[in-house]
Coordinates of C-alpha atoms and ligand atoms in Angstrom, one line a residue:
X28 CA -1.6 -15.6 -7.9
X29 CA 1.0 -16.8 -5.3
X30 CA -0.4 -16.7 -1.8
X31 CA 1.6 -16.7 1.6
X32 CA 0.5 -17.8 4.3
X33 CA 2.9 -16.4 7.3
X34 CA 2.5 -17.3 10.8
X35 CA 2.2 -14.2 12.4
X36 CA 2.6 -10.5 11.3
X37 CA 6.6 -10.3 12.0
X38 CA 7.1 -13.1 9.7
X39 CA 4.6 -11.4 7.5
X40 CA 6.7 -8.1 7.4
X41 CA 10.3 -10.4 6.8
X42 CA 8.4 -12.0 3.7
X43 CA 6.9 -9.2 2.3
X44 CA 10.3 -6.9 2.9
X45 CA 12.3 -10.2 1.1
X46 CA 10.4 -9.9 -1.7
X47 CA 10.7 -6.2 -2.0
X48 CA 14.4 -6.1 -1.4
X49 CA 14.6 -8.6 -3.8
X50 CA 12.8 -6.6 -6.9
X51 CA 15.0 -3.5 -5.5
X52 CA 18.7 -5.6 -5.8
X53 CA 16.8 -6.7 -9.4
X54 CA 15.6 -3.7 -11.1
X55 CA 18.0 -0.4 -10.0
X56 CA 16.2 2.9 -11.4
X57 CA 12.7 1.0 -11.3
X58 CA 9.5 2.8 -9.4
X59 CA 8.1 1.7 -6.5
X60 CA 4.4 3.1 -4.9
X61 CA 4.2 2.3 -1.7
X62 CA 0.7 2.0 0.3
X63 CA 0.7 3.7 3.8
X64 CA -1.7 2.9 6.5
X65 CA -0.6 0.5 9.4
X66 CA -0.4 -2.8 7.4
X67 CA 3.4 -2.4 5.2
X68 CA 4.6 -0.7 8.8
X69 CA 6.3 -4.0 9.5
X70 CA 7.5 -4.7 6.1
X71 CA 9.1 -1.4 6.3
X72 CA 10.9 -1.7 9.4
X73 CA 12.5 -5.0 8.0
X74 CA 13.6 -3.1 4.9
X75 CA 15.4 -0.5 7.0
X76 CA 17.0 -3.4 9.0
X77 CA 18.3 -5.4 6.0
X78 CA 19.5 -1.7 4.4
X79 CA 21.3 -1.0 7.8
X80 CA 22.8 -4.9 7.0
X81 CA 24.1 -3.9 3.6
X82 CA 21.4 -6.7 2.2
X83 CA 19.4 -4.1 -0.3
X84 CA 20.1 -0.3 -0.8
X85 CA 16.9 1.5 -0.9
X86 CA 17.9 4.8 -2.5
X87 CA 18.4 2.4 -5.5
X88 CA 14.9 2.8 -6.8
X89 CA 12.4 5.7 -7.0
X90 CA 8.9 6.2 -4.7
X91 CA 5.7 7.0 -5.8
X92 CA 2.5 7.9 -3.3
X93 CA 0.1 5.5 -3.3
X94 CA -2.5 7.8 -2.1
X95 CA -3.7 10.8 -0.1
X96 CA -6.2 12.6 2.3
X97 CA -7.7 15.4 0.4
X98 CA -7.1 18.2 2.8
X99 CA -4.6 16.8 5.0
X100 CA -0.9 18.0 4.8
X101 CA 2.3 16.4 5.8
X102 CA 2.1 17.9 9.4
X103 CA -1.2 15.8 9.7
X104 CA -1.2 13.3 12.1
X105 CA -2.2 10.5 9.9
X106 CA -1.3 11.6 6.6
X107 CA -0.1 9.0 4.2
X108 CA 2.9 11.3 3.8
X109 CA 3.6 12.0 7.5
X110 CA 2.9 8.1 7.8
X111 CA 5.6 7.4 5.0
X112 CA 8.1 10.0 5.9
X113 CA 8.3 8.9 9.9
X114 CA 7.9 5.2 8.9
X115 CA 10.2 4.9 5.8
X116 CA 11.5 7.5 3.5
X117 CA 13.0 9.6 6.7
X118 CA 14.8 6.5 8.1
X119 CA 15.6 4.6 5.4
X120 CA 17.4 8.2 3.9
X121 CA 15.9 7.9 0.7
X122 CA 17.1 11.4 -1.4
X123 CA 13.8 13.8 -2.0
X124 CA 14.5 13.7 -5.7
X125 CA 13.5 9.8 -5.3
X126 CA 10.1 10.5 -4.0
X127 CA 6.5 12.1 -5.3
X128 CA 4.2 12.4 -3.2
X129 CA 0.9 14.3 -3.1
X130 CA 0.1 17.3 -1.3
X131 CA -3.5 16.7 0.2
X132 CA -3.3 20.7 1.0
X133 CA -3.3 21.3 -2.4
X134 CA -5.6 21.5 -5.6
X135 CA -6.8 17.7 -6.1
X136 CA -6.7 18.1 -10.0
X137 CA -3.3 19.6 -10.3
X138 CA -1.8 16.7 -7.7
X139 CA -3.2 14.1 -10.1
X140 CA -1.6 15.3 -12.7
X141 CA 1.9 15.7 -11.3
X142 CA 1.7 12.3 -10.2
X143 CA 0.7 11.4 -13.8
X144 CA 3.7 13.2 -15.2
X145 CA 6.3 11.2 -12.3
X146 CA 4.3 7.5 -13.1
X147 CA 5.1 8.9 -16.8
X148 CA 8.8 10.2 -16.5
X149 CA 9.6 6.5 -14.8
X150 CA 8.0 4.2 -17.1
X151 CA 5.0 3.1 -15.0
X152 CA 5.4 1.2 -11.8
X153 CA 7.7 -1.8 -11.4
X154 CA 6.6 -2.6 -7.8
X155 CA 3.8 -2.3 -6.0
X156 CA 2.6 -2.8 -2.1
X157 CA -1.0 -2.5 -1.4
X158 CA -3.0 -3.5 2.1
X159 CA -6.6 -4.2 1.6
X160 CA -9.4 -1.5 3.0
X161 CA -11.9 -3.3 5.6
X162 CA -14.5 -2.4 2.5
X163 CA -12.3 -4.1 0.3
X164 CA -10.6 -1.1 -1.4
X165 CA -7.0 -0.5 -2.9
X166 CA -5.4 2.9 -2.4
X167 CA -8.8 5.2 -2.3
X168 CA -10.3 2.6 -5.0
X169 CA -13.4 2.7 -2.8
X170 CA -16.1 -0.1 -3.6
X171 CA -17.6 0.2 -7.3
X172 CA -15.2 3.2 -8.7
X173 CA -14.2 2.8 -12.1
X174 CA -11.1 1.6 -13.0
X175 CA -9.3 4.3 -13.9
X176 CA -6.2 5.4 -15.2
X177 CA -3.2 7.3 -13.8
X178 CA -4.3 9.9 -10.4
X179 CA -7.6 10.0 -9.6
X180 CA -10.0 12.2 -7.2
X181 CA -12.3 9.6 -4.9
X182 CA -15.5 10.6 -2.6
X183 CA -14.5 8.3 0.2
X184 CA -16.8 5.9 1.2
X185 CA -18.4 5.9 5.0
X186 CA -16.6 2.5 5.9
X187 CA -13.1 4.2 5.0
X188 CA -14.4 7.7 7.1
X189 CA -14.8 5.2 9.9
X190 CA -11.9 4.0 10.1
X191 CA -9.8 7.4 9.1
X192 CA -10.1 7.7 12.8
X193 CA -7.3 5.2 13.9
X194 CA -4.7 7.4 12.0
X195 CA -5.9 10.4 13.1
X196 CA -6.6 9.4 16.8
X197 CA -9.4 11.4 16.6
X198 CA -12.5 12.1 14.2
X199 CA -11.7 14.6 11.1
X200 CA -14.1 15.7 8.3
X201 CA -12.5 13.9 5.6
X202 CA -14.9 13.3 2.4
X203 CA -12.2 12.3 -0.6
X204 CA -8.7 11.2 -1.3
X205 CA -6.3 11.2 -4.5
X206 CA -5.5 7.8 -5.6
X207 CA -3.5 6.0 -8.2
X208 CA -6.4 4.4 -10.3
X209 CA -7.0 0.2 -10.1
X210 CA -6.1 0.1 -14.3
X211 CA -2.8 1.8 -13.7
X212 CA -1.8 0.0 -10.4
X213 CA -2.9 -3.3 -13.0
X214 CA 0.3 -2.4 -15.0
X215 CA 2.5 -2.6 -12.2
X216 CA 5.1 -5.4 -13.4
X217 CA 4.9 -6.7 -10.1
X218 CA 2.1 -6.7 -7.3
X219 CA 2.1 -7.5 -3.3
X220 CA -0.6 -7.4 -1.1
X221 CA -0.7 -7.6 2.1
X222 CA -3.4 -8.1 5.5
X223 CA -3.2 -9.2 8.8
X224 CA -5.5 -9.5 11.5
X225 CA -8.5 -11.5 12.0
X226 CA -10.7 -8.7 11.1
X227 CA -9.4 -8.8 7.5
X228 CA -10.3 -12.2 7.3
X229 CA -14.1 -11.9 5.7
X230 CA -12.8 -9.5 3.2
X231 CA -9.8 -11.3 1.9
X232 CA -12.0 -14.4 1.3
X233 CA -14.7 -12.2 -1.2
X234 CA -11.6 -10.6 -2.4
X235 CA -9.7 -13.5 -3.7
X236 CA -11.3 -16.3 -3.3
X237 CA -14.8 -15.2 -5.1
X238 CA -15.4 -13.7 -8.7
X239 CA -14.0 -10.5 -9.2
X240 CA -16.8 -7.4 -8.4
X241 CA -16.1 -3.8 -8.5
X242 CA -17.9 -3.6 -5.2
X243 CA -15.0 -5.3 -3.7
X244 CA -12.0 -3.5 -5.7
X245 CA -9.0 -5.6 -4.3
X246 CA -11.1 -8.3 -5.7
X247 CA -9.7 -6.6 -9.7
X248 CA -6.7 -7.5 -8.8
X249 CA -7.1 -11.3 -9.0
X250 CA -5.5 -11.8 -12.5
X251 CA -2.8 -9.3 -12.3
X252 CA 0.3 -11.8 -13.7
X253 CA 2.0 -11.4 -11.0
X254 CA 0.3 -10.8 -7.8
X255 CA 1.2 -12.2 -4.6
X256 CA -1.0 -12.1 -1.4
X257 CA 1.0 -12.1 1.5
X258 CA -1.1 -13.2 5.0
X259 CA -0.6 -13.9 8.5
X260 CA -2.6 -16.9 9.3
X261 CA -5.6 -14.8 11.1
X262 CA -6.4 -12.8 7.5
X263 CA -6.2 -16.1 5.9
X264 CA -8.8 -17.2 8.4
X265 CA -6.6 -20.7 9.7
X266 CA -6.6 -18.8 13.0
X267 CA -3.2 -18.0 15.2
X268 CA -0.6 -20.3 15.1
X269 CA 0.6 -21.6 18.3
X270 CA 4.0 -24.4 18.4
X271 CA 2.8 -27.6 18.4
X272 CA -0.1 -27.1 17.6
X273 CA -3.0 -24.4 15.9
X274 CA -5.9 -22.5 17.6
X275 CA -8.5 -21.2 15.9
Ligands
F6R13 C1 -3.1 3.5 2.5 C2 -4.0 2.8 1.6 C3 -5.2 2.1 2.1 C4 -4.8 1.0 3.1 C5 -6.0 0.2 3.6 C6 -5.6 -0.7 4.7 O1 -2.1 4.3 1.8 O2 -3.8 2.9 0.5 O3 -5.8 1.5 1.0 O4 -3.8 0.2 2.5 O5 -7.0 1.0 4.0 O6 -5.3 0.0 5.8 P1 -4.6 -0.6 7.1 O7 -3.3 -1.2 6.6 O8 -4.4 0.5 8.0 O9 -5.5 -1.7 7.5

């Protein structure tokens, strides 16, 4: 595992969307699944810029969904696909035919298995960008699921209901997501993860720097070959930097 330790969360986005860029420029055709939720919205923006500066040319690659809100649809405030849409894919003009994504208004089963069939049709994932759930999950990998392969149905867990509300700006009955399965994101040829914030601190510290445990899924992720944890100095727990000097 390569960690990064960035000093704040611009600098974390710039890294992160180097990296990515730099896979893209690399691997033309390859598949990308992309996490939504408010951590990669930085990262994204910096892709868009360096596209808009000829540096990387995003339609270059395909797009998979990470995951979804059973039960919300893309006019859903808060949607991973309204997320990804207004945040990326509309922006960054990636061609429809690039992207699968799931339909949370649809039957759960059946979405699985079209995204099984697009993971399929592209040869498995070449790049993936995950932020890390305050419970510690990847995707809707909620604490102790089974490692699964391909698209899976989840119960979601109270800590992720909780916090559902700060992408909906408002509380909705949600009780289960579609997610890719840990095992599957596992074969990804190359992994990022992201967090920033103080508040991710205490569960980036059980999640990589203690054994792995399935009640802390990012924490399977630890001997992917080629993982890198990207940080802002608050989710690494050093604290804000400040020039000339660091507060804690
Ligand atoms: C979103 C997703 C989730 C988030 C995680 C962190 O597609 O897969 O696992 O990555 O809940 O969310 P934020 O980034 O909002 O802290």
């Amino acid at each position: 595992m390569i960690t990064i330790i960035a000093n704040d969360y611009d600098d974390l986005s710039y890294r992160t969307a180097g990296i990515a860029a730099g896979f893209i420029r690399k691997n033309p055709g390859s598949l990308l699944c992309l996490a939504a939720g408010d951590t990669p919205l930085g990262a994204y923006a910096e892709l868009i810029k360096m596209q808009e500066a000829g540096a990387v040319n995003l339609s270059d690659v395909y797009y998979a969904a990470l995951d979804e809100w059973v039960a919300l649809g893309p006019g859903d405030k808060g949607s991973c696909r309204q997320v990804m849409d207004d945040h990326f894919y509309l922006p960054a003009g990636i061609p429809r035919d690039r992207i699968h994504v799931y339909n949370g208004l649809g039957d759960p089963a059946a979405e699985c298995e079209a995204m099984n069939r697009w993971l399929a049709a592209r040869g498995g994932i070449g790049l993936t960008l995950l932020g890390v759930g305050m419970n510690g999950h990847i995707g809707f990998n909620e604490p102790n699921v089974k490692a699964a392969e391909g698209a899976i149905l989840v119960p979601l867990d109270d800590t992720t209901k909780t916090v559902s509300v700060k992408y909906f700006g408002r509380k909705r009955p949600v009780s289960a997501g579609v997610t890719i399965g840990l095992s599957t994101l596992l074969k990804a040829r190359e992994m990022l993860v992201m967090a920033n914030g103080a508040k991710k601190a205490a569960v980036i510290k059980s999640a990589f720097y203690g054994k792995p445990d399935p009640a802390v899924p990012a924490s399977m992720l630890q001997d992917h070959p080629a993982l890198t944890l990207l940080l802002d100095r608050d989710a690494a727990g050093m604290g804000s930097f400040t020039p000339g000097g660091i507060s804690s």
